[in-house]
PDB file of C-alpha atoms in Angstrom:
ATOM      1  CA  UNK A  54    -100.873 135.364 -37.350  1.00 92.00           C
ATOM      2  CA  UNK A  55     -99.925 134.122 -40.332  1.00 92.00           C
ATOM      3  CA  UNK A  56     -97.700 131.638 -41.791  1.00 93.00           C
ATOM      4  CA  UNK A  57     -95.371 133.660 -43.055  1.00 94.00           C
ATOM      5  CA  UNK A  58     -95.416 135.595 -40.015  1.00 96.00           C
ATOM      6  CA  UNK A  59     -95.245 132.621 -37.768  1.00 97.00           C
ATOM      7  CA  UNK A  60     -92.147 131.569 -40.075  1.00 97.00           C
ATOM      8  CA  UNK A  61     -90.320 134.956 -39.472  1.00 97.00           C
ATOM      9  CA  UNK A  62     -91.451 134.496 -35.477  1.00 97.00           C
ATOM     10  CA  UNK A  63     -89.660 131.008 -35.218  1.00 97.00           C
ATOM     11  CA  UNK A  64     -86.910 131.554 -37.128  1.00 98.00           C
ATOM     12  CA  UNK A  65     -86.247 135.416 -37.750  1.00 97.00           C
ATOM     13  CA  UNK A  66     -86.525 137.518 -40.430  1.00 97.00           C
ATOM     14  CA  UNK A  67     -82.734 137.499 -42.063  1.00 96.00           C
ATOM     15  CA  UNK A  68     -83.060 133.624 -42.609  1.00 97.00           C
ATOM     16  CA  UNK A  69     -86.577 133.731 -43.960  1.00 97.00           C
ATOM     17  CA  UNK A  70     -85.546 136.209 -46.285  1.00 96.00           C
ATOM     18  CA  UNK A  71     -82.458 133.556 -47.022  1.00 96.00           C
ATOM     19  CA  UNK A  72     -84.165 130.248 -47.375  1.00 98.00           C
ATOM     20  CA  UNK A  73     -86.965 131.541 -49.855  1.00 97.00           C
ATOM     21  CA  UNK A  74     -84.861 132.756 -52.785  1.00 97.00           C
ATOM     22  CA  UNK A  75     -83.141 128.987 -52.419  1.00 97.00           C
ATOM     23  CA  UNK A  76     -86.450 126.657 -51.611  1.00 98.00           C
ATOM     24  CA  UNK A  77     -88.502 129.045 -54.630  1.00 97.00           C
ATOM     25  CA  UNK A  78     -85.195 128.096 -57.187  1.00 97.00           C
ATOM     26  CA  UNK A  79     -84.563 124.555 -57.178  1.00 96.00           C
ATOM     27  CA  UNK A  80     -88.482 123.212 -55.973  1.00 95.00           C
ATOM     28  CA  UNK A  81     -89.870 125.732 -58.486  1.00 95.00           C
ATOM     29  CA  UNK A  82     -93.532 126.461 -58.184  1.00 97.00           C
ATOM     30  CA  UNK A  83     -96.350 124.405 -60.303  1.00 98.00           C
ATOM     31  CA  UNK A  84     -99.715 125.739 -59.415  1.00 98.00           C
ATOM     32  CA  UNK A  85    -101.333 122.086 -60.307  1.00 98.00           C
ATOM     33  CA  UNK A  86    -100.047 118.348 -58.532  1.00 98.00           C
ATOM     34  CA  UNK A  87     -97.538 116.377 -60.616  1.00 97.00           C
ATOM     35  CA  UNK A  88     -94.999 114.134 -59.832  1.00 96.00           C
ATOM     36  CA  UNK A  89     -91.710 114.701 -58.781  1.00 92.00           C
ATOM     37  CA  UNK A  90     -88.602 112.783 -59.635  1.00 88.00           C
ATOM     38  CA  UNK A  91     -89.260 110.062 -57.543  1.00 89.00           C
ATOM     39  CA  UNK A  92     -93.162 109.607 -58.719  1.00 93.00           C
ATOM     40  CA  UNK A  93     -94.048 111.560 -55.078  1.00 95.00           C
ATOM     41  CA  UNK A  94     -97.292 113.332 -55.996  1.00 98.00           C
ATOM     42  CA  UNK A  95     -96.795 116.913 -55.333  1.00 98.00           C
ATOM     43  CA  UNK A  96     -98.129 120.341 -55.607  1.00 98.00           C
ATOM     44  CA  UNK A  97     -96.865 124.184 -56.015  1.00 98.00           C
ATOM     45  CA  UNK A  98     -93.298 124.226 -54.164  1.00 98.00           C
ATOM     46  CA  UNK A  99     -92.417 120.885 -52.924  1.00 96.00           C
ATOM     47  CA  UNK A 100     -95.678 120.001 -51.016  1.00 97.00           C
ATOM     48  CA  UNK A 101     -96.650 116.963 -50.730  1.00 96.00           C
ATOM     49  CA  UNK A 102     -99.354 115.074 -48.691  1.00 95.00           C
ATOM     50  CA  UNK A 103    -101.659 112.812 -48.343  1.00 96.00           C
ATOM     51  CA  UNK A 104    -104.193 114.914 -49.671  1.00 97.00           C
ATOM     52  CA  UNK A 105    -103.003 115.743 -53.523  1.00 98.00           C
ATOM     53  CA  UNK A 106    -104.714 113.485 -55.865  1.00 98.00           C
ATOM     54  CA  UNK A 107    -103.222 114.184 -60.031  1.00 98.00           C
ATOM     55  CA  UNK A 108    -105.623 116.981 -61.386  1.00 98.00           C
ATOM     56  CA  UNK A 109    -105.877 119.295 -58.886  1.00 98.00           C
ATOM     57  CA  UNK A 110    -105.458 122.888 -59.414  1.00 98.00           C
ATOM     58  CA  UNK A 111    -103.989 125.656 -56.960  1.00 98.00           C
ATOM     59  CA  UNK A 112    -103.745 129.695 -57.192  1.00 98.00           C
ATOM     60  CA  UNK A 113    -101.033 131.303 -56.330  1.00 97.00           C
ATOM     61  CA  UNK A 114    -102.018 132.271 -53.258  1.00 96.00           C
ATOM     62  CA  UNK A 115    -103.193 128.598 -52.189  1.00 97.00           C
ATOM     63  CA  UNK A 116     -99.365 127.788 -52.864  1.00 98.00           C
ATOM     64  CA  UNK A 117     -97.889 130.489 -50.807  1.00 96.00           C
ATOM     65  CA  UNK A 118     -99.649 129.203 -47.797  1.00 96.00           C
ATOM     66  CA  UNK A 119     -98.499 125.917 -49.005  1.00 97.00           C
ATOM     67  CA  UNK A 120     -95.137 127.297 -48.635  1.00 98.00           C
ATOM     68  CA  UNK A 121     -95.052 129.014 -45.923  1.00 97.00           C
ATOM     69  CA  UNK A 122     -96.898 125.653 -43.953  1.00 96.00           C
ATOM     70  CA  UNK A 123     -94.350 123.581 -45.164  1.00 98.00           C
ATOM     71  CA  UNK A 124     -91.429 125.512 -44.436  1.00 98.00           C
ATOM     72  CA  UNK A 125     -92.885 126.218 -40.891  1.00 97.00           C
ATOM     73  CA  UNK A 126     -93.285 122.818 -40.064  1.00 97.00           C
ATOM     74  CA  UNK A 127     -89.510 121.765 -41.559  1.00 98.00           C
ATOM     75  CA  UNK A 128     -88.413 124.512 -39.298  1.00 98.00           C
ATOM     76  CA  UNK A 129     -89.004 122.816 -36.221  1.00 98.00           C
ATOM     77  CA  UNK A 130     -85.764 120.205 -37.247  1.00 98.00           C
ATOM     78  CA  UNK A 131     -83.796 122.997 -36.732  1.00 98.00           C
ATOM     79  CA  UNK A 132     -84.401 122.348 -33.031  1.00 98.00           C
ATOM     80  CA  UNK A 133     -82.339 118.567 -33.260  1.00 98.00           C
ATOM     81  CA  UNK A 134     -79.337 121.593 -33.623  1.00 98.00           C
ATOM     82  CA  UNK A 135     -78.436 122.888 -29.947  1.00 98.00           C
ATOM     83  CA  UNK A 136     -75.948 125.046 -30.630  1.00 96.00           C
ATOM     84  CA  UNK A 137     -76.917 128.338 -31.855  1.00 96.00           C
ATOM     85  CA  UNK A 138     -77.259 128.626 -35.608  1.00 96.00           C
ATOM     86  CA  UNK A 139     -76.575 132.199 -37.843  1.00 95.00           C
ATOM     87  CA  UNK A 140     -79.530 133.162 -39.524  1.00 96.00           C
ATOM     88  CA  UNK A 141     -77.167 131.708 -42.862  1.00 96.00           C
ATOM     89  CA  UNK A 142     -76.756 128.236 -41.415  1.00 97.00           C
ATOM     90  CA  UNK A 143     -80.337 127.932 -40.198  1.00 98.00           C
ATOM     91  CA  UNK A 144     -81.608 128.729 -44.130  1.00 98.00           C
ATOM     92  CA  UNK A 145     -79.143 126.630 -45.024  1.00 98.00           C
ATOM     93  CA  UNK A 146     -80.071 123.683 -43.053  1.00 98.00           C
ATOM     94  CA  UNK A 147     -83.937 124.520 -43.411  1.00 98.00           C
ATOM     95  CA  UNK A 148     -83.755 124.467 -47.279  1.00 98.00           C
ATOM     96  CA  UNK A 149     -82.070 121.152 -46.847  1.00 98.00           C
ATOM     97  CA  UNK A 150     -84.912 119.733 -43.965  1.00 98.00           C
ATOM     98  CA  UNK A 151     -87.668 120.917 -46.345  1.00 98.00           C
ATOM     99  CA  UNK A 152     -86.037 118.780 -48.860  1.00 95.00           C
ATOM    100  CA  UNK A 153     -85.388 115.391 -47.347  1.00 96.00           C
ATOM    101  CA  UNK A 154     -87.936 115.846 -43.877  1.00 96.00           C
ATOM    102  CA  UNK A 155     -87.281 116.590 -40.801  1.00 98.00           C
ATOM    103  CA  UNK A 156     -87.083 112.659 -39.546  1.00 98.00           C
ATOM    104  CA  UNK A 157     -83.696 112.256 -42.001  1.00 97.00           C
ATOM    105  CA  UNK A 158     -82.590 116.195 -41.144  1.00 98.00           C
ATOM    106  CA  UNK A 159     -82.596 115.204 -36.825  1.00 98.00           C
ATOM    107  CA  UNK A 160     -80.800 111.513 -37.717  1.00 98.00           C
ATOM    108  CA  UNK A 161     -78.027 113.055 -40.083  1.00 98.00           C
ATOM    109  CA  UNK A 162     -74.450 113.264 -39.534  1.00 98.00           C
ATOM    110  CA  UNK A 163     -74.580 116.846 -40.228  1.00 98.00           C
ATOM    111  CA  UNK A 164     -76.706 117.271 -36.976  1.00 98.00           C
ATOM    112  CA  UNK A 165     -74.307 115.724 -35.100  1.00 98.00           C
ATOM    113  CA  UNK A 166     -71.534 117.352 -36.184  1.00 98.00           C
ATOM    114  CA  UNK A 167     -73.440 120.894 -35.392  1.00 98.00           C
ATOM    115  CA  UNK A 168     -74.230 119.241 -32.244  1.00 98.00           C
ATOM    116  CA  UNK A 169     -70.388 118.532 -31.983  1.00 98.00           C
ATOM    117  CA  UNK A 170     -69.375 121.775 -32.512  1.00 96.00           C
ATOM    118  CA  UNK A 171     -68.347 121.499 -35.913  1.00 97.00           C
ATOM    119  CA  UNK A 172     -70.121 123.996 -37.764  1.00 97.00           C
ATOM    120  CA  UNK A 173     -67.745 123.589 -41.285  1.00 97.00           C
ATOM    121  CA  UNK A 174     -68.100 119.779 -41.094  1.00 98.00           C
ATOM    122  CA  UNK A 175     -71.842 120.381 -40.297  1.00 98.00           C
ATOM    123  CA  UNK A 176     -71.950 122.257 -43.598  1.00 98.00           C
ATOM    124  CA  UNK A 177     -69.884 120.154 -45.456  1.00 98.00           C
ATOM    125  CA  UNK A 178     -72.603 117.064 -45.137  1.00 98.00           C
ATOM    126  CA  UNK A 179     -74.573 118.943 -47.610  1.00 98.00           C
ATOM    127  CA  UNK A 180     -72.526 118.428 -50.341  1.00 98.00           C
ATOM    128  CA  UNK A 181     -73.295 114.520 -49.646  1.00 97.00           C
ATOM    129  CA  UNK A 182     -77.469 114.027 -49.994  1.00 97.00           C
ATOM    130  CA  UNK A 183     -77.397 114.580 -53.919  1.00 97.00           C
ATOM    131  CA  UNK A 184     -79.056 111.123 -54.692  1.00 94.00           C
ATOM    132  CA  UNK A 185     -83.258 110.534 -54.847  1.00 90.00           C
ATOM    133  CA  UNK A 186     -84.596 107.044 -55.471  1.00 86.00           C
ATOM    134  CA  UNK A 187     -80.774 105.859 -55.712  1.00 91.00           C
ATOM    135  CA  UNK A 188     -79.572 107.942 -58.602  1.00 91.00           C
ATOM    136  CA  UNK A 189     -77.654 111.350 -58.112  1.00 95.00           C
ATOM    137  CA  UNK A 190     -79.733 114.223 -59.859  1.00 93.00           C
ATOM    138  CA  UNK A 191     -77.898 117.211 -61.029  1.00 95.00           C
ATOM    139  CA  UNK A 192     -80.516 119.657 -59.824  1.00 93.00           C
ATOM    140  CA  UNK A 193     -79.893 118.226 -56.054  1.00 95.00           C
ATOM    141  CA  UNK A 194     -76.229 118.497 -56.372  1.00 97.00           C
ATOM    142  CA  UNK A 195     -77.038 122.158 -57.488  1.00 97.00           C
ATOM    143  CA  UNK A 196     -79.073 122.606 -54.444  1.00 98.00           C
ATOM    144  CA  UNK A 197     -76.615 120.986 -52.042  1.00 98.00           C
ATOM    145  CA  UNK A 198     -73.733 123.417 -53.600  1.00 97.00           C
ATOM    146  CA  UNK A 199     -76.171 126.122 -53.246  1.00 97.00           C
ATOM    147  CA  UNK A 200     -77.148 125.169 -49.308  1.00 98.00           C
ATOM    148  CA  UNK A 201     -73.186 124.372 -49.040  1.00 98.00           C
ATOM    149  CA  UNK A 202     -72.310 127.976 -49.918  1.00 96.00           C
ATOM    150  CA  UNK A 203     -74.956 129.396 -47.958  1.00 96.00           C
ATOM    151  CA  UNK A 204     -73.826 127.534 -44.661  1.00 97.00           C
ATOM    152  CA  UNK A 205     -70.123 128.301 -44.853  1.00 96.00           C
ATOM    153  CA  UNK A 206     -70.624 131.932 -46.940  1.00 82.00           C
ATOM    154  CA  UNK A 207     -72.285 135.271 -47.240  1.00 54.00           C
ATOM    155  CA  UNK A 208     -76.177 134.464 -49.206  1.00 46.00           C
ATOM    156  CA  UNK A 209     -74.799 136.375 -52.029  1.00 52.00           C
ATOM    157  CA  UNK A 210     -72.897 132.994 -53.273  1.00 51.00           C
ATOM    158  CA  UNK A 211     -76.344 131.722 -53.763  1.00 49.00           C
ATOM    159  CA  UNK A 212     -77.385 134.277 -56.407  1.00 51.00           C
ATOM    160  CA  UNK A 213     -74.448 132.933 -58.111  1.00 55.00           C
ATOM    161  CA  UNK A 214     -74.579 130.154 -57.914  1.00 49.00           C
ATOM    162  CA  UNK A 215     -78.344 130.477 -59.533  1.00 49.00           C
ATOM    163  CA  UNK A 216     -77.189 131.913 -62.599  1.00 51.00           C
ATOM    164  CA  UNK A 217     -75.473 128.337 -63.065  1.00 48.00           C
ATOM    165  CA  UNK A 218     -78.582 126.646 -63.704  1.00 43.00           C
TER     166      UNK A 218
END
């Protein structure tokens, strides 16, 4: 099985098909390693590990299973949330858990406010992580609008809100 498929198997379809469109916009893709706005090495759409070094080169197929790796592993913070999820809310949150890591995603107030019950507050923590290495960036309050409207709306906010950039 494949990532991808493995993604859709965990998650479902719907919010696979939600989370990409969001992840692909505001990480971008970069088929060689640079570094991000915090000096994190990184590589293709938001990876990073241990094993980038500057220089490095990836096709676009290396970066899709990249992707799809990533995005499978920062699904598994979705399971801090024990109350069921829409496939909107778990894109949503999953975009956001690929972002800052699952460790930050499980300890968040937003967790335990979906924990709580309270799905709107829940979304509304989104709107708060806009800061990286102490200084708010304007393409993570973007993002965080972006997440914000997918959690609370329908996914077609997001295309709007894409057309903002």
């Amino acid at each position: 099985m494949t990532p991808r498929q493995r993604l859709v198997a965990k998650i479902g379809a719907g919010a696979v098909a939600m989370v990409l469109p969001v992840v692909l916009l505001y990480e971008g893709t970069v088929h060689s390693t640079y570094k991000d706005p915090i000096n994190k090495i990184t590589a293709c759409t938001g990876h990073t590990g241990p094993e980038l070094r500057m220089g490095q080169t990836f096709t676009k197929e290396q970066c899709e299973t990249m992707l799809y790796g990533d995005l499978l592993k920062h699904a598994d913070a979705l399971n801090c949330i024990k109350t069921p999820l829409a496939d909107n809310q778990k894109a949503a949150f999953l975009s956001f858990a690929f972002n800052v890591g699952n460790g930050a995603f499980c300890k968040s107030t937003l967790v335990r406010k979906a924990n709580a019950g309270d799905m709107p507050g829940a979304c509304n923590e989104l709107l708060r992580w806009t800061l990286a290495g102490n200084k708010e960036l304007p393409g993570l309050v973007r993002r965080r609008k972006a997440e914000y409207e997918l959690c609370v709306r329908q996914p077609d906010a997001v295309a709007e809100l894409g057309r903002d950039r």
